[in-house]
CSV table of C-alpha atoms in Angstrom, one decimal:
chain,number,residue,atom,x,y,z
A,1,UNK,CA,15.4,34.0,6.1
A,2,UNK,CA,14.5,33.7,9.8
A,3,UNK,CA,16.6,33.6,12.9
A,4,UNK,CA,15.1,31.1,15.4
A,5,UNK,CA,15.7,28.8,18.2
A,6,UNK,CA,14.7,25.1,18.4
A,7,UNK,CA,14.4,23.7,22.0
A,8,UNK,CA,15.0,20.0,22.2
A,9,UNK,CA,17.5,17.9,20.2
A,10,UNK,CA,15.7,14.6,20.0
A,11,UNK,CA,14.4,13.0,16.8
A,12,UNK,CA,12.1,15.9,16.0
A,13,UNK,CA,14.1,18.7,17.4
A,14,UNK,CA,17.4,17.8,15.8
A,15,UNK,CA,15.9,17.0,12.5
A,16,UNK,CA,13.9,20.3,12.5
A,17,UNK,CA,17.0,22.3,13.5
A,18,UNK,CA,19.3,20.8,10.9
A,19,UNK,CA,16.7,21.0,8.1
A,20,UNK,CA,15.7,24.5,8.9
A,21,UNK,CA,19.4,25.5,8.7
A,22,UNK,CA,19.6,23.7,5.3
A,23,UNK,CA,16.6,25.8,4.2
A,24,UNK,CA,18.7,28.9,4.9
A,25,UNK,CA,17.6,29.9,8.4
A,26,UNK,CA,19.9,30.7,11.3
A,27,UNK,CA,19.2,28.2,14.0
A,28,UNK,CA,20.3,27.8,17.6
A,29,UNK,CA,19.3,24.4,19.0
A,30,UNK,CA,19.0,24.1,22.8
A,31,UNK,CA,19.1,20.9,24.8
A,32,UNK,CA,19.7,20.3,28.5
A,33,UNK,CA,22.0,17.3,28.0
A,34,UNK,CA,25.6,18.7,28.1
A,35,UNK,CA,27.1,15.5,26.7
A,36,UNK,CA,24.7,15.4,23.8
A,37,UNK,CA,25.4,19.1,23.0
A,38,UNK,CA,29.2,18.4,23.1
A,39,UNK,CA,28.8,15.6,20.7
A,40,UNK,CA,26.6,17.7,18.3
A,41,UNK,CA,29.0,20.6,18.4
A,42,UNK,CA,31.7,18.1,17.2
A,43,UNK,CA,29.4,16.9,14.4
A,44,UNK,CA,28.6,13.6,16.1
A,45,UNK,CA,24.9,12.5,15.9
A,46,UNK,CA,23.7,9.7,18.1
A,47,UNK,CA,20.4,9.2,16.2
A,48,UNK,CA,20.3,6.6,13.5
A,49,UNK,CA,18.5,8.8,10.9
A,50,UNK,CA,19.7,8.7,7.3
A,51,UNK,CA,21.1,12.0,6.1
A,52,UNK,CA,20.9,13.7,9.5
A,53,UNK,CA,24.6,13.6,10.4
A,54,UNK,CA,25.5,15.2,7.1
A,55,UNK,CA,23.0,18.0,7.6
A,56,UNK,CA,24.3,18.7,11.1
A,57,UNK,CA,27.9,18.9,10.0
A,58,UNK,CA,26.8,21.1,7.0
A,59,UNK,CA,24.9,23.5,9.3
A,60,UNK,CA,27.9,23.7,11.7
A,61,UNK,CA,30.3,24.4,8.9
A,62,UNK,CA,28.1,27.1,7.3
A,63,UNK,CA,27.5,28.8,10.7
A,64,UNK,CA,23.7,28.4,10.2
A,65,UNK,CA,23.4,25.9,13.0
A,66,UNK,CA,24.8,25.8,16.5
A,67,UNK,CA,24.0,24.0,19.8
A,68,UNK,CA,23.9,25.1,23.4
A,69,UNK,CA,22.6,24.0,26.8
A,70,UNK,CA,21.7,27.6,27.8
A,71,UNK,CA,18.6,29.6,27.1
A,72,UNK,CA,20.6,32.8,27.5
A,73,UNK,CA,21.4,33.1,23.7
A,74,UNK,CA,17.7,33.2,23.1
A,75,UNK,CA,17.3,36.6,24.7
A,76,UNK,CA,15.5,39.0,22.3
A,77,UNK,CA,15.0,36.2,19.7
A,78,UNK,CA,11.9,36.5,17.6
A,79,UNK,CA,10.8,32.9,17.2
A,80,UNK,CA,11.2,29.7,19.3
A,81,UNK,CA,10.2,26.3,18.2
A,82,UNK,CA,9.4,23.8,20.9
A,83,UNK,CA,10.3,20.1,20.1
A,84,UNK,CA,10.0,18.7,23.6
A,85,UNK,CA,8.9,15.3,24.8
A,86,UNK,CA,5.2,14.8,25.7
A,87,UNK,CA,5.2,11.2,26.9
A,88,UNK,CA,2.3,9.2,28.1
A,89,UNK,CA,1.6,9.7,31.8
A,90,UNK,CA,0.4,7.0,34.1
A,91,UNK,CA,-3.2,7.9,33.5
A,92,UNK,CA,-2.8,7.9,29.7
A,93,UNK,CA,-2.8,11.6,29.3
A,94,UNK,CA,0.1,13.5,27.6
A,95,UNK,CA,2.6,14.6,30.2
A,96,UNK,CA,3.3,18.3,29.5
A,97,UNK,CA,5.5,19.0,32.4
A,98,UNK,CA,8.7,19.5,30.4
A,99,UNK,CA,6.9,21.7,27.9
A,100,UNK,CA,5.3,23.8,30.6
A,101,UNK,CA,8.5,24.2,32.5
A,102,UNK,CA,10.3,25.6,29.4
A,103,UNK,CA,7.4,27.9,28.6
A,104,UNK,CA,7.6,29.4,32.0
A,105,UNK,CA,11.2,30.3,31.2
A,106,UNK,CA,10.6,31.9,27.8
A,107,UNK,CA,8.5,34.8,28.7
A,108,UNK,CA,11.4,37.0,29.8
A,109,UNK,CA,13.6,36.0,26.9
A,110,UNK,CA,11.5,36.4,23.7
A,111,UNK,CA,11.8,39.6,21.7
A,112,UNK,CA,8.9,42.0,21.1
A,113,UNK,CA,6.0,40.4,19.1
A,114,UNK,CA,7.7,37.0,19.2
A,115,UNK,CA,6.3,33.7,18.1
A,116,UNK,CA,6.4,30.4,19.9
A,117,UNK,CA,5.9,27.4,17.6
A,118,UNK,CA,4.5,24.2,19.1
A,119,UNK,CA,6.1,21.4,17.1
A,120,UNK,CA,5.6,18.9,19.9
A,121,UNK,CA,2.5,16.7,19.8
A,122,UNK,CA,0.2,18.3,22.3
A,123,UNK,CA,-3.5,18.0,23.3
A,124,UNK,CA,-6.2,20.4,22.2
A,125,UNK,CA,-6.0,23.6,24.2
A,126,UNK,CA,-2.2,23.6,24.8
A,127,UNK,CA,-1.6,26.6,22.6
A,128,UNK,CA,-4.1,28.6,24.6
A,129,UNK,CA,-2.5,27.3,27.9
A,130,UNK,CA,1.0,28.1,26.5
A,131,UNK,CA,0.0,31.7,25.9
A,132,UNK,CA,-1.1,32.0,29.6
A,133,UNK,CA,2.2,30.5,30.8
A,134,UNK,CA,4.2,33.0,28.8
A,135,UNK,CA,2.5,36.0,30.4
A,136,UNK,CA,3.2,38.0,27.3
A,137,UNK,CA,0.3,39.6,25.5
A,138,UNK,CA,2.5,40.4,22.5
A,139,UNK,CA,3.7,36.9,21.9
A,140,UNK,CA,1.7,34.5,19.7
A,141,UNK,CA,1.6,30.7,20.0
A,142,UNK,CA,1.3,28.8,16.7
A,143,UNK,CA,0.6,25.1,16.3
A,144,UNK,CA,2.9,23.4,13.7
A,145,UNK,CA,2.7,19.6,14.3
A,146,UNK,CA,5.3,17.4,12.8
A,147,UNK,CA,4.6,14.4,10.5
A,148,UNK,CA,8.0,12.8,10.4
A,149,UNK,CA,8.6,9.1,10.1
A,150,UNK,CA,11.6,7.7,11.9
A,151,UNK,CA,14.0,6.5,9.3
A,152,UNK,CA,12.7,9.1,6.8
A,153,UNK,CA,12.6,12.2,9.0
A,154,UNK,CA,15.0,14.3,6.8
A,155,UNK,CA,13.2,13.4,3.6
A,156,UNK,CA,9.8,14.1,5.2
A,157,UNK,CA,10.9,17.5,6.5
A,158,UNK,CA,12.5,18.7,3.3
A,159,UNK,CA,9.9,17.2,1.1
A,160,UNK,CA,6.6,17.3,3.1
A,161,UNK,CA,3.2,16.4,1.7
A,162,UNK,CA,1.6,19.1,3.8
A,163,UNK,CA,2.5,21.8,6.3
A,164,UNK,CA,-0.1,22.5,9.1
A,165,UNK,CA,-0.1,26.0,10.6
A,166,UNK,CA,-2.6,26.6,13.4
A,167,UNK,CA,-2.6,30.2,14.3
A,168,UNK,CA,-5.2,32.7,15.8
A,169,UNK,CA,-3.1,35.5,14.5
A,170,UNK,CA,-2.6,35.8,10.7
A,171,UNK,CA,0.8,37.5,10.8
A,172,UNK,CA,2.2,35.0,13.2
A,173,UNK,CA,0.9,32.2,11.0
A,174,UNK,CA,2.5,33.8,8.0
A,175,UNK,CA,5.9,33.9,9.7
A,176,UNK,CA,5.7,30.2,10.5
A,177,UNK,CA,4.5,29.3,7.0
A,178,UNK,CA,7.4,31.2,5.5
A,179,UNK,CA,9.9,28.8,7.2
A,180,UNK,CA,8.8,26.1,4.7
A,181,UNK,CA,8.2,28.3,1.6
A,182,UNK,CA,11.1,26.8,-0.3
A,183,UNK,CA,9.8,23.2,0.1
A,184,UNK,CA,6.8,24.0,-2.2
A,185,UNK,CA,4.5,22.0,0.1
A,186,UNK,CA,0.8,22.9,0.5
A,187,UNK,CA,0.2,24.9,3.7
A,188,UNK,CA,-3.0,24.2,5.6
A,189,UNK,CA,-4.0,27.1,7.7
A,190,UNK,CA,-6.2,26.2,10.7
A,191,UNK,CA,-7.0,27.4,14.2
A,192,UNK,CA,-4.7,26.1,16.9
A,193,UNK,CA,-7.1,23.5,18.2
A,194,UNK,CA,-7.6,22.0,14.8
A,195,UNK,CA,-3.8,21.8,14.3
A,196,UNK,CA,-3.4,20.1,17.6
A,197,UNK,CA,-6.1,17.6,17.0
A,198,UNK,CA,-5.0,16.8,13.4
A,199,UNK,CA,-1.8,15.2,14.6
A,200,UNK,CA,-3.6,12.9,17.0
A,201,UNK,CA,-6.3,12.1,14.5
A,202,UNK,CA,-3.7,11.1,11.9
A,203,UNK,CA,-1.7,8.8,14.1
A,204,UNK,CA,-4.8,7.2,15.7
A,205,UNK,CA,-6.2,6.5,12.2
A,206,UNK,CA,-2.9,4.7,11.2
A,207,UNK,CA,-3.0,2.7,14.4
A,208,UNK,CA,-6.6,1.6,13.7
A,209,UNK,CA,-5.5,0.6,10.1
A,210,UNK,CA,-2.7,-1.6,11.4
A,211,UNK,CA,-5.0,-3.2,14.1
A,212,UNK,CA,-7.6,-3.8,11.4
A,213,UNK,CA,-5.2,-5.7,9.1
A,214,UNK,CA,-3.8,-7.7,12.0
A,215,UNK,CA,-7.3,-8.9,13.0
A,216,UNK,CA,-8.0,-9.5,9.3
A,217,UNK,CA,-4.8,-11.6,9.1
A,218,UNK,CA,-6.1,-13.9,11.9
A,219,UNK,CA,-9.4,-14.2,10.0
A,220,UNK,CA,-7.5,-15.2,6.9
A,221,UNK,CA,-5.7,-18.0,8.8
A,222,UNK,CA,-9.1,-19.3,10.0
A,223,UNK,CA,-10.7,-19.3,6.6
A,224,UNK,CA,-7.7,-20.4,4.5
A,225,UNK,CA,-7.2,-17.1,2.8
A,226,UNK,CA,-4.0,-15.1,2.2
A,227,UNK,CA,-3.8,-11.7,3.9
A,228,UNK,CA,-1.2,-10.5,1.4
A,229,UNK,CA,-3.6,-11.1,-1.5
A,230,UNK,CA,-6.5,-9.6,0.4
A,231,UNK,CA,-4.5,-6.5,1.3
A,232,UNK,CA,-3.2,-6.1,-2.3
A,233,UNK,CA,-6.8,-5.9,-3.5
A,234,UNK,CA,-7.7,-3.4,-0.8
A,235,UNK,CA,-4.6,-1.3,-1.4
A,236,UNK,CA,-5.5,-0.7,-5.1
A,237,UNK,CA,-8.6,1.2,-4.0
A,238,UNK,CA,-7.6,4.9,-3.9
A,239,UNK,CA,-9.9,5.4,-0.9
A,240,UNK,CA,-7.9,2.9,1.1
A,241,UNK,CA,-4.3,2.9,-0.2
A,242,UNK,CA,-1.6,0.2,0.4
A,243,UNK,CA,0.2,1.9,3.3
A,244,UNK,CA,-0.2,0.4,6.8
A,245,UNK,CA,-1.8,-2.8,5.4
A,246,UNK,CA,1.0,-5.2,6.3
A,247,UNK,CA,0.3,-7.5,9.3
A,248,UNK,CA,2.8,-7.9,12.0
A,249,UNK,CA,3.4,-8.1,15.7
A,250,UNK,CA,1.5,-4.9,16.4
A,251,UNK,CA,2.2,-1.2,16.4
A,252,UNK,CA,4.6,0.6,18.7
A,253,UNK,CA,7.2,3.3,18.7
A,254,UNK,CA,7.4,6.7,20.3
A,255,UNK,CA,4.2,8.1,18.8
A,256,UNK,CA,1.3,5.7,18.1
A,257,UNK,CA,0.9,4.3,21.7
A,258,UNK,CA,1.1,7.7,23.4
A,259,UNK,CA,-1.0,9.5,20.8
A,260,UNK,CA,-3.8,7.0,20.7
A,261,UNK,CA,-3.9,7.0,24.5
A,262,UNK,CA,-4.0,10.8,24.7
A,263,UNK,CA,-6.7,11.0,22.1
A,264,UNK,CA,-8.8,8.5,24.0
A,265,UNK,CA,-8.4,10.6,27.2
A,266,UNK,CA,-9.3,13.7,25.3
A,267,UNK,CA,-12.4,12.1,23.9
A,268,UNK,CA,-13.4,10.9,27.3
A,269,UNK,CA,-13.0,14.4,28.7
A,270,UNK,CA,-15.2,15.7,26.0
A,271,UNK,CA,-17.9,13.1,26.6
A,272,UNK,CA,-17.3,11.2,23.4
A,273,UNK,CA,-17.1,7.4,23.3
A,274,UNK,CA,-14.4,6.7,20.8
A,275,UNK,CA,-15.1,3.0,20.9
A,276,UNK,CA,-13.4,2.1,17.6
A,277,UNK,CA,-10.1,3.6,18.7
A,278,UNK,CA,-10.4,1.9,22.1
A,279,UNK,CA,-10.9,-1.4,20.3
A,280,UNK,CA,-7.9,-0.8,18.1
A,281,UNK,CA,-5.7,-0.4,21.2
A,282,UNK,CA,-7.1,-3.6,22.7
A,283,UNK,CA,-6.6,-5.4,19.4
A,284,UNK,CA,-3.0,-4.3,19.4
A,285,UNK,CA,-2.4,-5.6,22.9
A,286,UNK,CA,-4.1,-8.9,21.9
A,287,UNK,CA,-1.9,-9.1,18.8
A,288,UNK,CA,1.2,-9.7,21.0
A,289,UNK,CA,-0.5,-12.7,22.6
A,290,UNK,CA,-1.5,-14.0,19.2
A,291,UNK,CA,2.1,-13.9,18.1
A,292,UNK,CA,3.4,-15.6,21.3
A,293,UNK,CA,0.8,-18.3,20.8
A,294,UNK,CA,2.0,-18.7,17.2
A,295,UNK,CA,5.6,-19.1,18.4
A,296,UNK,CA,4.6,-21.5,21.1
A,297,UNK,CA,2.8,-23.7,18.5
A,298,UNK,CA,5.8,-23.6,16.1
A,299,UNK,CA,8.2,-24.6,18.8
A,300,UNK,CA,6.1,-27.2,20.8
A,301,UNK,CA,3.4,-28.2,18.4
A,302,UNK,CA,0.7,-27.0,20.8
A,303,UNK,CA,-0.8,-23.7,21.9
A,304,UNK,CA,-0.4,-24.8,25.5
A,305,UNK,CA,3.1,-26.3,25.1
A,306,UNK,CA,5.9,-25.3,27.5
A,307,UNK,CA,8.6,-22.9,26.4
A,308,UNK,CA,10.7,-23.4,29.5
A,309,UNK,CA,14.3,-23.7,28.5
A,310,UNK,CA,13.5,-23.2,24.8
A,311,UNK,CA,16.3,-21.3,23.0
A,312,UNK,CA,14.7,-18.7,20.7
A,313,UNK,CA,16.6,-16.4,18.4
A,314,UNK,CA,15.0,-13.0,17.6
A,315,UNK,CA,15.8,-11.1,14.4
A,316,UNK,CA,14.8,-7.5,15.1
A,317,UNK,CA,14.3,-5.6,18.4
A,318,UNK,CA,13.4,-2.1,17.3
A,319,UNK,CA,9.8,-1.1,16.7
A,320,UNK,CA,10.4,-0.9,13.0
A,321,UNK,CA,13.2,-1.1,10.4
A,322,UNK,CA,15.4,1.9,9.7
A,323,UNK,CA,15.7,3.1,13.3
A,324,UNK,CA,17.5,2.3,16.5
A,325,UNK,CA,14.4,3.2,18.5
A,326,UNK,CA,13.3,0.6,21.1
A,327,UNK,CA,10.5,2.7,22.7
A,328,UNK,CA,7.3,0.7,22.9
A,329,UNK,CA,8.7,-1.9,20.5
A,330,UNK,CA,6.3,-4.8,19.9
A,331,UNK,CA,9.3,-7.0,19.4
A,332,UNK,CA,10.4,-6.3,23.0
A,333,UNK,CA,6.9,-6.8,24.3
A,334,UNK,CA,6.8,-10.2,22.7
A,335,UNK,CA,10.3,-10.9,24.1
A,336,UNK,CA,9.1,-10.1,27.6
A,337,UNK,CA,6.2,-12.6,27.2
A,338,UNK,CA,8.5,-15.3,25.9
A,339,UNK,CA,10.9,-14.7,28.8
A,340,UNK,CA,8.1,-15.0,31.3
A,341,UNK,CA,7.2,-18.3,29.7
A,342,UNK,CA,10.8,-19.5,30.4
A,343,UNK,CA,12.4,-19.1,27.0
A,344,UNK,CA,16.1,-18.2,26.7
A,345,UNK,CA,16.4,-15.3,24.2
A,346,UNK,CA,19.2,-14.1,21.9
A,347,UNK,CA,18.6,-11.2,19.6
A,348,UNK,CA,20.2,-9.3,16.7
A,349,UNK,CA,19.2,-6.0,15.3
A,350,UNK,CA,21.3,-3.8,12.9
A,351,UNK,CA,20.0,-0.7,14.6
A,352,UNK,CA,21.1,-1.8,18.1
A,353,UNK,CA,24.8,-1.6,18.8
A,354,UNK,CA,27.0,-1.4,21.9
A,355,UNK,CA,24.6,-3.2,24.2
A,356,UNK,CA,24.9,-6.6,25.7
A,357,UNK,CA,21.3,-6.8,26.9
A,358,UNK,CA,18.0,-5.3,26.0
A,359,UNK,CA,15.4,-6.4,28.5
A,360,UNK,CA,15.5,-10.2,28.7
A,361,UNK,CA,17.3,-10.5,25.4
A,362,UNK,CA,21.1,-11.1,25.1
A,363,UNK,CA,22.2,-9.0,22.1
A,364,UNK,CA,24.4,-10.7,19.6
A,365,UNK,CA,26.6,-8.9,17.1
A,366,UNK,CA,25.9,-11.4,14.3
A,367,UNK,CA,22.7,-13.1,13.2
A,368,UNK,CA,24.5,-16.5,13.0
A,369,UNK,CA,24.9,-16.3,16.8
A,370,UNK,CA,21.1,-15.8,17.1
A,371,UNK,CA,20.5,-19.0,15.2
A,372,UNK,CA,23.1,-21.1,17.1
A,373,UNK,CA,21.4,-24.0,18.8
A,374,UNK,CA,18.1,-22.2,18.6
A,375,UNK,CA,14.8,-24.1,18.8
A,376,UNK,CA,13.2,-21.4,16.7
A,377,UNK,CA,14.1,-18.2,14.9
A,378,UNK,CA,11.6,-15.4,15.0
A,379,UNK,CA,11.6,-12.4,12.6
A,380,UNK,CA,10.2,-9.4,14.6
A,381,UNK,CA,11.4,-6.4,12.7
A,382,UNK,CA,11.2,-5.9,8.9
A,383,UNK,CA,14.9,-5.1,8.2
A,384,UNK,CA,15.3,-5.7,4.4
A,385,UNK,CA,18.8,-7.2,5.0
A,386,UNK,CA,17.3,-10.2,6.8
A,387,UNK,CA,16.1,-11.4,3.4
A,388,UNK,CA,19.7,-11.6,2.3
A,389,UNK,CA,21.0,-13.6,5.2
A,390,UNK,CA,22.6,-17.0,4.5
A,391,UNK,CA,19.6,-19.0,5.6
A,392,UNK,CA,21.2,-22.3,4.8
A,393,UNK,CA,24.0,-21.5,7.2
A,394,UNK,CA,21.5,-20.4,9.9
A,395,UNK,CA,19.7,-23.7,9.5
A,396,UNK,CA,23.0,-25.6,9.8
A,397,UNK,CA,23.7,-24.1,13.2
A,398,UNK,CA,20.2,-24.1,14.6
A,399,UNK,CA,19.0,-26.9,16.8
A,400,UNK,CA,15.7,-27.1,14.8
A,401,UNK,CA,14.8,-25.5,11.5
A,402,UNK,CA,11.8,-23.6,12.8
A,403,UNK,CA,11.1,-20.1,11.6
A,404,UNK,CA,8.3,-17.7,12.6
A,405,UNK,CA,8.1,-14.7,10.3
A,406,UNK,CA,5.9,-12.2,12.0
A,407,UNK,CA,6.5,-9.6,9.3
A,408,UNK,CA,6.0,-11.9,6.3
A,409,UNK,CA,9.4,-10.7,5.2
A,410,UNK,CA,10.7,-13.9,3.7
A,411,UNK,CA,9.5,-15.8,0.7
A,412,UNK,CA,10.2,-19.2,-0.8
A,413,UNK,CA,13.1,-17.8,-2.9
A,414,UNK,CA,14.9,-16.5,0.3
A,415,UNK,CA,14.5,-19.8,2.0
A,416,UNK,CA,15.0,-22.1,-1.1
A,417,UNK,CA,17.3,-25.0,-0.4
A,418,UNK,CA,16.9,-24.8,3.4
A,419,UNK,CA,14.9,-27.1,5.7
A,420,UNK,CA,13.2,-24.2,7.5
A,421,UNK,CA,9.6,-24.8,8.4
A,422,UNK,CA,8.2,-21.2,8.1
A,423,UNK,CA,5.1,-19.9,9.8
A,424,UNK,CA,3.9,-16.5,8.6
A,425,UNK,CA,1.0,-14.2,9.6
A,426,UNK,CA,-2.3,-14.2,7.9
A,427,UNK,CA,-1.7,-17.2,5.7
A,428,UNK,CA,-4.2,-20.0,5.4
A,429,UNK,CA,-1.5,-22.5,4.3
A,430,UNK,CA,0.3,-24.5,7.0
A,431,UNK,CA,4.0,-24.1,7.2
A,432,UNK,CA,6.1,-26.6,5.3
A,433,UNK,CA,9.8,-27.1,4.4
A,434,UNK,CA,10.9,-25.1,1.4
A,435,UNK,CA,11.9,-27.1,-1.7
A,436,UNK,CA,15.6,-28.0,-2.2
């Protein structure tokens, strides 16, 4: 088993460190946030990721995992995995400043014939650039992109469907592939550039698929078709598959927005007109306006009706269920638009705790408070527990029984016996009260 360091204790870094320790490796995880490191050393995990707190405590107990704010313990180490943020810069490119800063500090620390593993999502050419920043001819840089879903990160790491290792040096690639040997996952060996591009290509394709189904949902509404039925037919085709065929308020999160933007900038730099991806990004921005118009119609009866002073309750604030991540959340983008239109917003999300406000939304600790005196309730995140709410009670405290279900989460059974007038996405049938 290997001895390695993981730099960065965010979603990817902490999951990677804890899971690599579970696989038997000796791991030191470095982060520059002292308070975060103190919490982690005490076995406290601030990330809402199923199974991760248990793995961290297990690693600490076994001695396979430790945390520090200092790079000094890395002196002489043979392998370092970089799990650092590469956010979207103002011009749409990936901001590599943190990554490059750390690389500049590693050259003097790595042991002879060391390996630097790029787990961060980085543009093509970063591995080559990293080698230059290290100023070490004996150190190899290997691309090893992550494919972790928030809410399923531990499961995805320990039971991956593929491992990508992009290495110019065979032996360095072998060392990285060996980290995952016990998972039994297929290992795809590529050059570094292909590994770097593969991550962007995967996320951009998923974004295009969601944009496609959202536009398809609007077409279904115009033609009197049901998007759920259309998507079910599509999903049974092995060439398409059912994943990412659920319409909603648009895609967001920490990955898809920045990765689609970075890939577009990369394509432009290479002289390629990636028109279909650019259109997918535009369609996603437009989807938020589509949802706001749908809410406006449900509340006022008109696409141009005024929302000034309307009390609207929001169920879901995170970008998807199963996480507390609010980054680039379409729910918050829609909330911002509603607030600009004069609406008064109260929201509830089981993944958001300890906060009184998120943007323009007053955060409630109970969904009943979201419904209280509301002119409409809007489901923006697909938390399964929303299906089991006491919808009759919510209707009783609401000012009006108006429900806009942007995730098509609720069916007639969930709302049976309530007066709610439900508006979904991609349904050709007008909203109507559910039977008592």
